[in-house]
Amino acid sequence: MTKPLTILDIARLAGVGKSTVSRVLNHDARVKDSTRAKVQAVIDQHGFLPSKSARAMRAQRSGVVGVIVAKLSSNSENTALTGLLNTLYAKGYDAAIMESQFSQQKAQAHLDVLKRRNVDGIIFFGFSGCDLNALAPFAPNCVVLAVDSEQYASVSYDNQGAVTQVMDHFYRQGCRHIAFLGIDERDETTGLARSDAYQHFCQTHQLSPQLHRCEMSLHAAYAATDCLLTPQTDAIVCASDTLALGVAKRLQTLNRENIAIGGIGNHDMLRFMFPRAVSVELGYHQAGQHAAELLLKQLDDEVTTITHWTQPCHLVTP
Amino acid sequence: MTKPLTILDIARLAGVGKSTVSRVLNHDARVKDSTRAKVQAVIDQHGFLPSKSARAMRAQRSGVVGVIVAKLSSNSENTALTGLLNTLYAKGYDAAIMESQFSQQKAQAHLDVLKRRNVDGIIFFGFSGCDLNALAPFAPNCVVLAVDSEQYASVSYDNQGAVTQVMDHFYRQGCRHIAFLGIDERDETTGLARSDAYQHFCQTHQLSPQLHRCEMSLHAAYAATDCLLTPQTDAIVCASDTLALGVAKRLQTLNRENIAIGGIGNHDMLRFMFPRAVSVELGYHQAGQHAAELLLKQLDDEVTTITHWTQPCHLVTP
DNA sequence: CTGTTAGCGCATTCAC
DNA sequence: GTGAATGCGCTAACAG
């Protein structure tokens, strides 16, 4: 490990002053071309890299954005994260990723840490019952994902469109007894918004709703299936692919595989295990990218207008 | 955004010198208790947070470790990552996480970026055909995960033990026609090591091996199942749970659910979809933690001994 | 035990 | 156009 060169070393090597090197580094226009070339040559030759820490200290910015996801193991979240990271890194930012594990307390703890780290901004993946007010110290440099918010820029999924598309698909196929499995309505998006869309569809299409809620887990969905079934049931729409997997498994066990299944999230596993199931692609990857772009725009342009973006979705059929 | 306080502000507020505040911050023993209390009170009262950038600059360390995973969507990797991050953050380090997507080229590009970012160390998740020499510029501050290496500290999984445990389980249950589905043997761990263990078990137990290889995907495993089956087959062991899911699905379709299934990785989905399947818990989470601890130890103690750790595994039965 | 001093590497004045 | 000087917030060496 040879000691890294500093801007001063380069200056001496090039026979100029520190500030000239600094100007070259920062693409300052007022440097004579010949001087610039000379300095740049020395820089390239030694593979000199300006210290990020020193820059950060000088600029009072860390060049790091905090990202709080609920669970890395969640398909939706790690897909969005992938899109998000690419964008961030491309722009020279680092990301500090932490898991809230659906706990407001942990989220708060992480926000405290991130505050201490002096992150330049926050991208927060919302979850049931999260308190967005905790983001206040970072305002307006934060973007929330997967939930709506008036106070912060947000990127959300088209919950209503997703449910409507699946319902419409089944309806066109002739289903008239479409049940719905959702989650707790205190969850405003996956819970409330999606079940509302279901009920609204039923209302406008003269269907009698058959709705049940359970925990967001394979086993819960499996168990809940029985509460949903009637002899006439011809389709079941689920608020997520995880639920759909649980339900489909139960239907398989019950030998009621004639019942159509619809999910939301376009999870590989659902397609593979139950190829006849349909699902909605919510655009996780793009949503992640968009969230990052939004944040960076806020950081750079000092834009203070709060933007809200709803990611378009589309149905995926076998 | 009120301007953050500095150590000097605190010093003035507490009526002491800067260095005393610094000492309190760094838990330096030689500060009178009463003084410490006074300073601490001011710190707490104002919620003062020392600037990480300044510290990093002073210490000539960025406080960031680079983490290169293959795919965030991989269950094994994001589980290990969770363990890893907790450890890292607990010790005050940040992580810069990037995806190689199983491409040496992308990995190299990321390593270059990380080098430029002046990261203090690297944790690298190995994949088939990765070239660990690319890590040389970071030596000895790197740890590789999931692959063996002589040159770097490593944390690897007990590939042989995992296969042996599943084989042994089935053997004790009376199975004598145990087939194995693996992947390309150019993959030294999941591919070669696991199939070798299978063959070795067959040899020592007088079983005739029935081995096939395919891509690491649900569909490939599904299709490959037919190449594996004979009328006598009574169990199929797979090099991973993903493969096991594919195989189990195929067996279900073929109505040969009397054949036992064994996987490696202890994936939730396998347990749920095919409760009768057995799997081996490889200890992803702990391995991640361990890798982080190893790296931090190298960074702190300047230990130069190269450590190799094999994560213990255990069978999980219904 | 505690205050003073001197940089860490860089970007930004301000002179020339 | 360019160099010298200044200070970002913090820690370590040196005095008391």
XYZ file of C-alpha atoms (C1' of nucleotides) in Angstrom:
668
model
C 0.000 0.000 0.000
C 1.943 3.023 -1.219
C 0.756 6.288 0.248
C -1.710 7.971 -2.081
C -0.536 11.121 -3.766
C -2.130 14.437 -2.906
C -2.988 17.412 -4.968
C 0.214 18.992 -3.682
C 2.401 16.175 -4.973
C 0.865 16.553 -8.384
C 1.432 20.287 -8.268
C 5.121 19.868 -7.529
C 5.495 17.156 -10.142
C 3.866 19.363 -12.742
C 5.705 22.436 -11.591
C 2.542 24.410 -10.829
C 0.604 25.487 -7.753
C -1.966 23.437 -5.853
C -4.832 25.566 -6.964
C -4.085 25.030 -10.615
C -4.292 21.310 -10.104
C -7.535 21.805 -8.251
C -8.866 23.834 -11.156
C -7.959 21.154 -13.628
C -9.662 18.586 -11.461
C -12.815 20.657 -11.352
C -12.830 21.533 -15.029
C -12.431 25.183 -14.304
C -12.422 26.994 -17.647
C -9.792 29.574 -16.814
C -6.695 27.437 -17.126
C -4.380 27.797 -20.107
C -4.705 24.772 -22.355
C -1.035 23.996 -22.292
C -0.986 24.118 -18.502
C -4.049 21.938 -18.285
C -2.489 19.359 -20.580
C 0.705 19.305 -18.569
C -1.119 18.809 -15.302
C -3.504 16.255 -16.718
C -0.554 14.263 -18.030
C 0.960 14.036 -14.574
C -2.407 13.091 -13.113
C -2.929 10.301 -15.619
C 0.594 9.064 -15.412
C 0.378 8.576 -11.654
C -3.245 7.524 -11.632
C -3.962 10.247 -9.129
C -7.368 10.245 -7.471
C -8.572 13.175 -5.406
C -9.587 12.165 -1.900
C -13.290 11.819 -1.551
C -13.170 12.483 2.163
C -11.420 15.784 1.734
C -13.815 16.861 -0.960
C -16.762 15.852 1.157
C -15.434 17.797 4.080
C -14.760 20.853 2.006
C -18.099 20.729 0.252
C -20.022 19.899 3.414
C -21.645 17.050 1.533
C -20.954 13.395 2.091
C -21.859 12.117 -1.363
C -23.837 9.382 0.311
C -27.546 8.789 0.183
C -29.276 6.663 2.759
C -31.619 3.967 1.543
C -33.996 2.313 3.945
C -35.715 -0.778 2.661
C -38.040 -2.959 4.681
C -36.449 -6.284 3.822
C -33.697 -7.060 1.371
C -35.217 -10.451 0.806
C -38.363 -8.920 -0.619
C -38.481 -9.391 -4.336
C -40.112 -6.042 -4.955
C -37.610 -4.210 -2.843
C -34.420 -5.759 -4.057
C -35.540 -5.306 -7.627
C -36.212 -1.642 -7.046
C -32.924 -1.405 -5.199
C -31.013 -2.686 -8.187
C -32.427 0.060 -10.360
C -31.815 2.600 -7.682
C -28.188 1.699 -7.099
C -27.256 1.804 -10.751
C -28.525 5.330 -11.015
C -26.883 6.443 -7.817
C -23.478 4.984 -8.585
C -23.552 6.314 -12.113
C -23.793 9.791 -10.645
C -20.949 9.209 -8.232
C -23.015 8.775 -5.123
C -22.641 6.054 -2.556
C -25.573 4.381 -0.894
C -25.929 3.353 2.704
C -28.547 0.630 2.693
C -30.358 -0.411 5.841
C -33.312 -2.627 6.660
C -36.251 -1.417 8.691
C -37.754 -4.868 8.862
C -41.145 -3.216 8.941
C -40.351 -1.691 12.290
C -40.741 2.002 12.798
C -38.337 1.767 15.670
C -35.573 0.279 13.571
C -36.284 2.750 10.820
C -35.931 5.550 13.312
C -32.672 4.173 14.602
C -31.345 3.959 11.082
C -32.430 7.468 10.306
C -30.526 8.648 13.351
C -27.434 6.877 12.179
C -27.835 8.281 8.696
C -28.279 11.739 10.132
C -25.034 11.301 11.980
C -23.380 10.124 8.792
C -24.498 13.346 7.286
C -26.070 11.704 4.260
C -27.147 14.081 1.544
C -30.536 12.498 1.076
C -32.812 9.599 1.879
C -34.774 7.130 -0.148
C -37.302 5.451 2.052
C -39.272 2.324 1.190
C -42.598 2.673 2.894
C -44.311 -0.076 4.845
C -47.521 -0.556 6.796
C -47.788 1.916 9.566
C -44.522 3.688 8.945
C -44.357 7.214 10.180
C -43.025 9.436 7.454
C -42.642 12.298 9.876
C -39.429 10.667 10.933
C -38.033 11.880 7.637
C -38.557 15.491 8.555
C -34.913 16.164 9.509
C -33.920 15.305 5.960
C -36.601 17.312 4.198
C -36.703 18.172 1.428
C -33.978 15.785 0.403
C -35.938 12.610 0.566
C -38.008 10.444 -1.678
C -40.444 7.827 -0.475
C -41.125 4.718 -2.446
C -44.200 2.524 -2.583
C -46.323 4.871 -0.506
C -47.984 8.170 -1.170
C -47.093 11.273 0.676
C -48.021 14.893 0.402
C -45.017 16.206 2.204
C -42.273 14.350 0.332
C -41.486 13.484 -3.234
C -42.819 10.020 -3.874
C -42.765 7.195 -6.345
C -45.685 4.866 -5.962
C -47.150 1.905 -7.707
C -50.435 1.928 -9.526
C -52.347 -0.100 -6.991
C -55.711 0.648 -8.397
C -54.705 0.054 -11.995
C -53.112 -3.257 -11.095
C -56.202 -4.650 -9.432
C -58.452 -3.279 -12.129
C -56.410 -4.890 -14.858
C -56.560 -8.305 -13.284
C -60.241 -7.993 -12.500
C -60.967 -6.846 -15.984
C -59.035 -9.747 -17.423
C -61.034 -12.292 -15.475
C -64.272 -10.486 -16.121
C -63.718 -10.603 -19.846
C -63.061 -14.292 -19.530
C -66.492 -14.673 -18.111
C -65.762 -14.899 -14.396
C -68.529 -13.484 -12.275
C -67.556 -14.769 -8.850
C -64.202 -13.217 -8.263
C -62.955 -13.291 -4.706
C -60.168 -11.107 -3.310
C -57.504 -11.798 -0.731
C -55.901 -8.702 0.703
C -54.033 -7.585 3.757
C -54.796 -5.325 6.656
C -56.324 -2.083 5.478
C -54.097 -0.118 7.778
C -51.572 -0.765 5.067
C -52.639 2.048 2.796
C -51.285 0.693 -0.439
C -51.135 -3.074 -0.670
C -53.891 -3.227 1.920
C -56.384 -0.432 1.493
C -55.846 0.816 -2.045
C -55.948 -2.614 -3.611
C -59.005 -3.839 -1.777
C -60.780 -0.564 -2.492
C -60.060 -1.032 -6.177
C -61.510 -4.500 -5.937
C -64.654 -3.311 -4.254
C -65.034 -0.521 -6.701
C -64.726 -2.897 -9.610
C -67.344 -5.169 -8.130
C -69.680 -2.265 -7.649
C -69.394 -0.945 -11.169
C -69.714 -4.418 -12.630
C -72.526 -5.663 -10.448
C -70.485 -8.383 -8.826
C -70.962 -9.389 -5.244
C -67.657 -8.914 -3.491
C -66.086 -11.717 -1.551
C -63.203 -10.222 0.372
C -60.902 -11.515 3.061
C -57.713 -10.237 4.652
C -54.749 -12.014 6.159
C -51.105 -11.531 6.995
C -48.674 -11.085 4.146
C -47.262 -14.579 4.120
C -47.513 -17.807 2.197
C -48.939 -19.700 5.114
C -51.485 -17.092 6.027
C -52.733 -16.987 2.459
C -52.900 -20.752 2.345
C -55.038 -20.824 5.441
C -57.172 -17.908 4.404
C -58.183 -19.491 1.130
C -60.900 -21.537 2.765
C -62.586 -18.442 4.108
C -62.822 -17.143 0.590
C -64.177 -20.090 -1.301
C -67.758 -20.656 -2.216
C -69.038 -23.313 -4.581
C -69.383 -20.697 -7.316
C -66.004 -19.026 -6.962
C -64.377 -18.932 -10.372
C -61.407 -16.655 -9.731
C -59.327 -15.319 -6.862
C -57.371 -12.120 -7.080
C -54.641 -11.513 -4.529
C -53.078 -8.298 -3.360
C -49.625 -9.735 -4.004
C -47.914 -12.663 -5.642
C -46.877 -14.023 -2.267
C -50.520 -14.325 -1.331
C -51.292 -15.742 -4.755
C -48.696 -18.458 -4.241
C -50.274 -19.416 -0.942
C -53.744 -19.484 -2.399
C -52.723 -21.389 -5.505
C -51.054 -24.002 -3.376
C -54.190 -24.409 -1.332
C -56.372 -24.708 -4.417
C -54.040 -27.348 -5.727
C -54.427 -29.300 -2.523
C -58.184 -28.925 -2.687
C -58.273 -29.982 -6.320
C -59.956 -26.793 -7.312
C -57.508 -25.854 -9.967
C -60.258 -24.728 -12.227
C -60.363 -21.513 -10.235
C -58.351 -18.748 -11.898
C -55.608 -17.025 -9.940
C -54.377 -13.473 -10.215
C -51.557 -11.784 -8.353
C -49.639 -8.561 -8.318
C -45.879 -8.263 -8.595
C -44.978 -10.572 -11.444
C -42.868 -12.842 -9.286
C -40.889 -15.525 -11.131
C -41.927 -18.151 -8.672
C -45.623 -17.675 -9.288
C -45.213 -18.004 -13.037
C -43.168 -21.123 -12.628
C -45.203 -22.887 -9.998
C -48.583 -21.996 -11.418
C -48.142 -21.145 -15.068
C -51.837 -20.523 -15.547
C -51.778 -17.673 -13.023
C -51.743 -14.103 -14.237
C -49.944 -11.284 -12.529
C -49.297 -7.589 -12.870
C -45.852 -6.210 -13.472
C -45.623 -3.153 -11.256
C -42.312 -1.904 -12.612
C -40.165 -2.207 -9.502
C -36.929 -1.690 -11.331
C -38.034 1.459 -13.066
C -39.601 2.782 -9.915
C -36.271 2.408 -8.159
C -34.466 4.207 -10.930
C -37.006 6.935 -10.922
C -36.754 7.443 -7.198
C -33.000 7.844 -7.448
C -33.261 10.280 -10.319
C -35.807 12.286 -8.415
C -33.589 12.546 -5.383
C -30.524 13.474 -7.370
C -32.460 16.163 -9.146
C -33.467 17.593 -5.813
C -29.911 17.508 -4.573
C -28.367 19.073 -7.640
C -30.841 21.614 -8.882
C -32.057 22.546 -5.479
C -35.534 22.011 -6.826
C -38.019 22.325 -4.041
C -41.143 21.341 -5.900
C -42.459 18.104 -4.521
C -42.947 15.604 -7.314
C -45.221 12.587 -7.263
C -44.816 9.805 -9.755
C -47.019 6.797 -10.227
C -45.268 3.937 -11.949
C -47.375 2.462 -14.785
C -48.129 -1.250 -14.610
C -49.218 -3.925 -17.042
C -50.804 -7.329 -16.970
C -48.704 -10.404 -17.645
C -50.566 -13.442 -18.884
C -49.241 -16.922 -19.671
C -31.594 23.185 7.548
C -29.789 24.786 10.483
C -26.035 24.620 10.202
C -24.671 21.665 12.141
C -22.656 22.425 15.239
C -18.967 21.692 15.310
C -16.731 20.456 17.999
C -15.639 24.023 18.555
C -19.169 25.225 19.228
C -19.572 22.530 21.817
C -16.279 23.482 23.385
C -17.347 27.104 23.751
C -20.771 26.123 25.035
C -19.224 23.874 27.637
C -16.485 26.332 28.453
C -13.645 23.946 27.620
C -11.134 23.462 24.790
C -11.761 21.659 21.542
C -9.553 18.742 22.415
C -11.405 18.022 25.592
C -14.563 17.644 23.590
C -12.690 15.437 21.173
C -11.479 13.313 24.051
C -14.972 12.896 25.400
C -16.126 11.907 21.940
C -13.407 9.310 21.673
C -13.828 7.930 25.161
C -10.376 8.986 26.178
C -9.885 7.918 29.794
C -7.943 10.938 30.946
C -10.765 13.405 31.362
C -12.042 14.345 34.757
C -15.442 12.850 35.349
C -17.040 16.140 36.179
C -15.677 17.689 32.993
C -16.797 14.730 30.949
C -20.278 14.996 32.362
C -20.456 18.692 31.641
C -19.350 18.246 28.054
C -21.554 15.236 27.494
C -24.515 17.204 28.731
C -23.945 19.906 26.153
C -23.481 17.281 23.461
C -26.710 15.542 24.329
C -28.647 18.700 24.765
C -27.768 19.921 21.306
C -27.793 16.522 19.677
C -24.303 17.147 18.417
C -22.897 14.701 15.882
C -19.241 14.737 14.887
C -18.736 15.025 11.152
C -17.873 11.750 9.573
C -16.168 13.397 6.643
C -13.765 15.247 8.874
C -12.983 12.143 10.858
C -12.459 10.139 7.700
C -10.126 12.739 6.325
C -8.178 12.985 9.519
C -7.844 9.239 9.816
C -7.025 8.746 6.151
C -9.743 6.147 5.948
C -12.999 6.451 4.120
C -14.947 4.302 6.529
C -16.543 2.579 3.563
C -16.218 -1.026 2.547
C -17.141 -2.175 -0.906
C -19.432 -5.168 -1.210
C -19.816 -6.924 -4.514
C -22.634 -9.408 -4.708
C -23.643 -11.334 -7.799
C -27.373 -10.614 -7.640
C -29.364 -8.905 -4.949
C -32.325 -11.047 -5.853
C -30.502 -14.189 -4.836
C -31.838 -15.499 -1.573
C -28.464 -16.698 -0.388
C -26.809 -13.425 -1.162
C -29.299 -11.047 0.247
C -29.515 -13.104 3.401
C -25.756 -12.986 3.816
C -25.871 -9.310 3.010
C -28.271 -8.638 5.838
C -25.891 -10.179 8.330
C -22.990 -8.395 6.798
C -24.571 -4.968 6.878
C -25.603 -5.208 10.485
C -22.065 -5.936 11.521
C -20.608 -3.240 9.333
C -23.004 -0.534 10.445
C -22.618 -1.488 14.059
C -18.938 -0.738 13.741
C -19.548 2.565 12.052
C -18.694 1.538 8.545
C -20.672 2.266 5.439
C -21.111 -0.217 2.646
C -21.070 0.431 -1.055
C -23.002 -2.459 -2.542
C -22.748 -3.347 -6.194
C -23.952 -6.234 -8.350
C -21.602 -8.189 -10.566
C -24.459 -10.072 -12.161
C -22.085 -12.985 -12.558
C -19.997 -10.985 -14.971
C -16.300 -10.636 -14.392
C -16.339 -7.528 -16.506
C -18.933 -5.801 -14.361
C -17.124 -6.905 -11.249
C -13.948 -5.382 -12.570
C -15.678 -2.136 -13.396
C -17.080 -1.990 -9.886
C -13.727 -2.704 -8.356
C -12.272 0.186 -10.300
C -14.943 2.493 -9.030
C -14.430 1.271 -5.496
C -10.721 1.814 -5.806
C -11.362 5.365 -6.847
C -13.706 5.770 -3.913
C -10.867 4.778 -1.709
C -12.792 2.103 0.126
C -11.039 0.594 3.108
C -11.807 -2.972 2.152
C -13.786 -5.296 -0.062
C -16.146 -8.159 0.541
C -16.577 -10.135 -2.621
C -19.270 -12.727 -3.274
C -17.712 -15.302 -5.563
C -19.426 -16.752 -8.611
C -18.638 -19.265 -11.321
C -15.566 -18.301 -13.186
C -14.821 -15.132 -11.274
C -11.227 -14.043 -11.282
C -10.144 -13.246 -7.774
C -6.929 -11.706 -9.017
C -8.944 -8.608 -9.697
C -8.955 -8.114 -5.943
C -5.196 -7.757 -5.799
C -5.181 -3.941 -5.548
C -7.115 -4.239 -2.300
C -5.064 -6.972 -0.729
C -4.922 -7.773 2.056
C -8.080 -5.905 2.930
C -10.548 -8.187 1.288
C -12.660 -11.170 2.161
C -14.228 -13.492 -0.363
C -17.493 -15.208 0.346
C -18.861 -18.491 -0.953
C -15.646 -19.496 -2.672
C -12.314 -20.740 -1.458
C -9.141 -18.844 -1.986
C -5.592 -19.251 -0.861
C -4.637 -15.669 -1.364
C -7.489 -13.952 0.455
C -9.367 -14.422 3.647
C -12.463 -16.422 2.860
C -15.748 -17.551 4.282
C -17.150 -20.545 2.526
C -20.040 -22.906 2.905
C -19.714 -26.531 3.823
C -20.579 -27.906 0.414
C -19.434 -31.373 1.143
C -21.082 -31.564 4.538
C -24.345 -30.318 3.125
C -24.561 -32.958 0.448
C -23.409 -35.657 2.812
C -26.039 -34.773 5.369
C -28.864 -34.982 2.878
C -27.524 -38.183 1.375
C -27.114 -39.705 4.775
C -30.644 -38.751 5.722
C -32.114 -40.471 2.704
C -29.821 -43.438 3.054
C -30.956 -44.019 6.605
C -34.525 -43.868 5.407
C -33.747 -46.755 3.159
C -33.250 -45.004 -0.168
C -30.761 -46.807 -2.390
C -31.391 -45.097 -5.689
C -30.538 -41.501 -4.997
C -30.050 -39.297 -8.036
C -28.305 -35.932 -8.035
C -28.950 -32.776 -9.992
C -26.056 -30.358 -10.052
C -24.693 -27.539 -12.123
C -21.678 -27.055 -14.333
C -18.555 -28.330 -12.649
C -16.669 -25.241 -13.678
C -18.485 -23.745 -10.757
C -16.133 -24.971 -8.080
C -18.495 -24.846 -5.145
C -22.135 -25.365 -6.017
C -21.034 -27.245 -9.116
C -17.940 -29.290 -8.495
C -17.720 -29.620 -4.723
C -21.315 -30.693 -4.285
C -21.333 -33.236 -7.075
C -18.013 -34.605 -5.873
C -19.487 -35.082 -2.437
C -22.387 -36.920 -4.012
C -20.145 -39.225 -5.957
C -18.001 -39.856 -2.957
C -21.004 -40.786 -0.887
C -22.200 -43.190 -3.546
C -18.814 -44.792 -3.694
C -18.462 -45.316 0.026
C -22.013 -46.616 0.301
C -22.025 -48.819 -2.748
C -24.665 -46.831 -4.556
C -24.661 -46.422 -8.291
C -24.547 -42.703 -8.993
C -27.103 -41.100 -11.232
C -25.902 -37.579 -11.894
C -27.007 -34.854 -14.240
C -26.157 -31.187 -14.590
C -28.147 -28.223 -15.806
C -28.333 -24.462 -15.588
C -29.141 -22.933 -12.237
C -32.773 -22.146 -12.892
C -36.206 -23.444 -12.079
C -36.993 -24.245 -15.682
C -33.724 -25.987 -16.387
C -34.187 -28.174 -13.340
C -37.736 -28.949 -14.346
C -36.589 -30.096 -17.759
C -33.570 -31.952 -16.447
C -35.623 -34.093 -14.106
C -36.547 -36.499 -16.865
C -32.897 -37.217 -17.612
C -32.471 -38.251 -14.028
C -35.400 -40.550 -13.442
C -35.324 -44.290 -13.608
C -38.101 -46.603 -12.479
C -36.185 -47.293 -9.268
C -35.317 -43.734 -8.327
C -36.409 -43.171 -4.742
C -34.778 -39.823 -3.984
C -33.316 -36.824 -5.769
C -30.795 -34.543 -4.182
C -30.249 -31.132 -5.729
C -27.287 -28.813 -5.514
C -29.581 -25.977 -4.513
C -33.136 -25.291 -3.444
C -33.849 -23.546 -6.710
C -33.088 -26.766 -8.529
C -35.053 -28.697 -5.953
C -38.084 -26.529 -6.589
C -37.855 -27.222 -10.290
C -37.469 -30.930 -9.777
C -40.230 -31.156 -7.211
C -42.592 -29.383 -9.547
C -41.769 -31.820 -12.311
C -42.284 -34.805 -10.052
C -45.615 -33.396 -9.034
C -46.612 -33.135 -12.665
C -45.455 -36.686 -13.276
C -47.292 -37.974 -10.244
C -44.148 -39.367 -8.792
C -44.432 -37.651 -5.481
C -43.260 -40.744 -3.700
C -39.737 -39.758 -4.660
C -37.970 -37.914 -1.859
C -36.511 -34.476 -2.539
C -33.502 -32.854 -0.958
C -32.125 -29.388 -1.539
C -29.510 -27.052 -0.180
C -30.133 -23.540 1.046
C -33.217 -23.877 3.238
C -35.317 -21.612 1.095
C -38.730 -20.705 2.499
C -40.406 -21.366 -0.780
C -39.268 -24.970 -0.957
C -40.541 -25.701 2.512
C -43.868 -24.157 1.731
C -44.450 -25.608 -1.703
C -43.178 -29.051 -0.923
C -43.336 -29.563 2.806
C -42.011 -33.086 2.552
C -38.724 -31.866 1.047
C -35.658 -31.631 3.217
C -33.008 -28.999 2.868
C -29.755 -27.919 4.415
C -29.380 -24.622 6.178
C -26.024 -23.309 5.053
C -25.945 -20.384 7.444
C -25.991 -17.522 5.002
C -26.714 -14.941 7.615
C -23.911 -16.021 9.888
C -21.515 -16.333 7.011
C -22.241 -12.735 6.079
C -21.665 -11.618 9.625
C -18.495 -13.565 9.833
C -17.146 -12.131 6.614
C -17.732 -8.626 7.887
C -16.105 -9.369 11.220
C -13.134 -10.866 9.467
C -12.664 -7.830 7.315
C -13.019 -5.419 10.196
C -10.490 -7.371 12.160
C -8.070 -7.063 9.308
C -8.702 -3.364 9.048
C -8.380 -2.640 12.742
C -5.707 -4.934 14.046
C -3.700 -4.861 10.900
C -3.692 -8.622 11.084
C -2.099 -10.042 8.007
C -2.733 -13.709 8.603
C -5.113 -15.022 6.011
C -8.047 -16.713 7.695
C -10.326 -19.301 6.175
C -13.641 -20.111 7.721
C -16.083 -22.767 6.722
C -19.588 -22.081 7.882
C -21.170 -25.105 9.569
C -24.446 -26.344 8.140
C -27.312 -28.483 9.366
C -30.147 -30.484 7.925
C -33.679 -29.188 8.159
C -36.428 -31.769 7.998
C -40.195 -31.280 8.054
C -6.016 16.397 33.574
C -6.633 20.160 29.975
C -5.709 23.964 26.500
C -2.921 25.329 22.420
C -1.069 24.269 18.011
C -0.498 22.099 13.763
C -1.901 19.848 10.031
C -5.076 15.961 7.173
C -6.465 17.157 1.280
C -9.024 20.045 -0.979
C -11.595 24.349 -3.060
C -12.031 29.024 -2.737
C -11.013 33.483 -1.950
C -7.642 37.139 -2.978
C -3.636 38.993 -4.822
C -0.332 39.339 -8.505
C -4.057 32.747 -15.800
C -1.866 31.481 -11.781
C 0.073 31.032 -6.954
C -0.303 31.939 -1.962
C -3.181 32.030 1.806
C -7.224 30.527 4.405
C -10.289 27.345 6.591
C -13.687 23.096 6.416
C -14.075 19.722 11.467
C -11.400 16.875 13.662
C -7.397 14.443 16.198
C -2.719 14.076 17.886
C 1.495 15.994 19.718
C 3.060 19.005 22.755
C 2.890 21.987 26.599
C 1.516 23.282 30.791
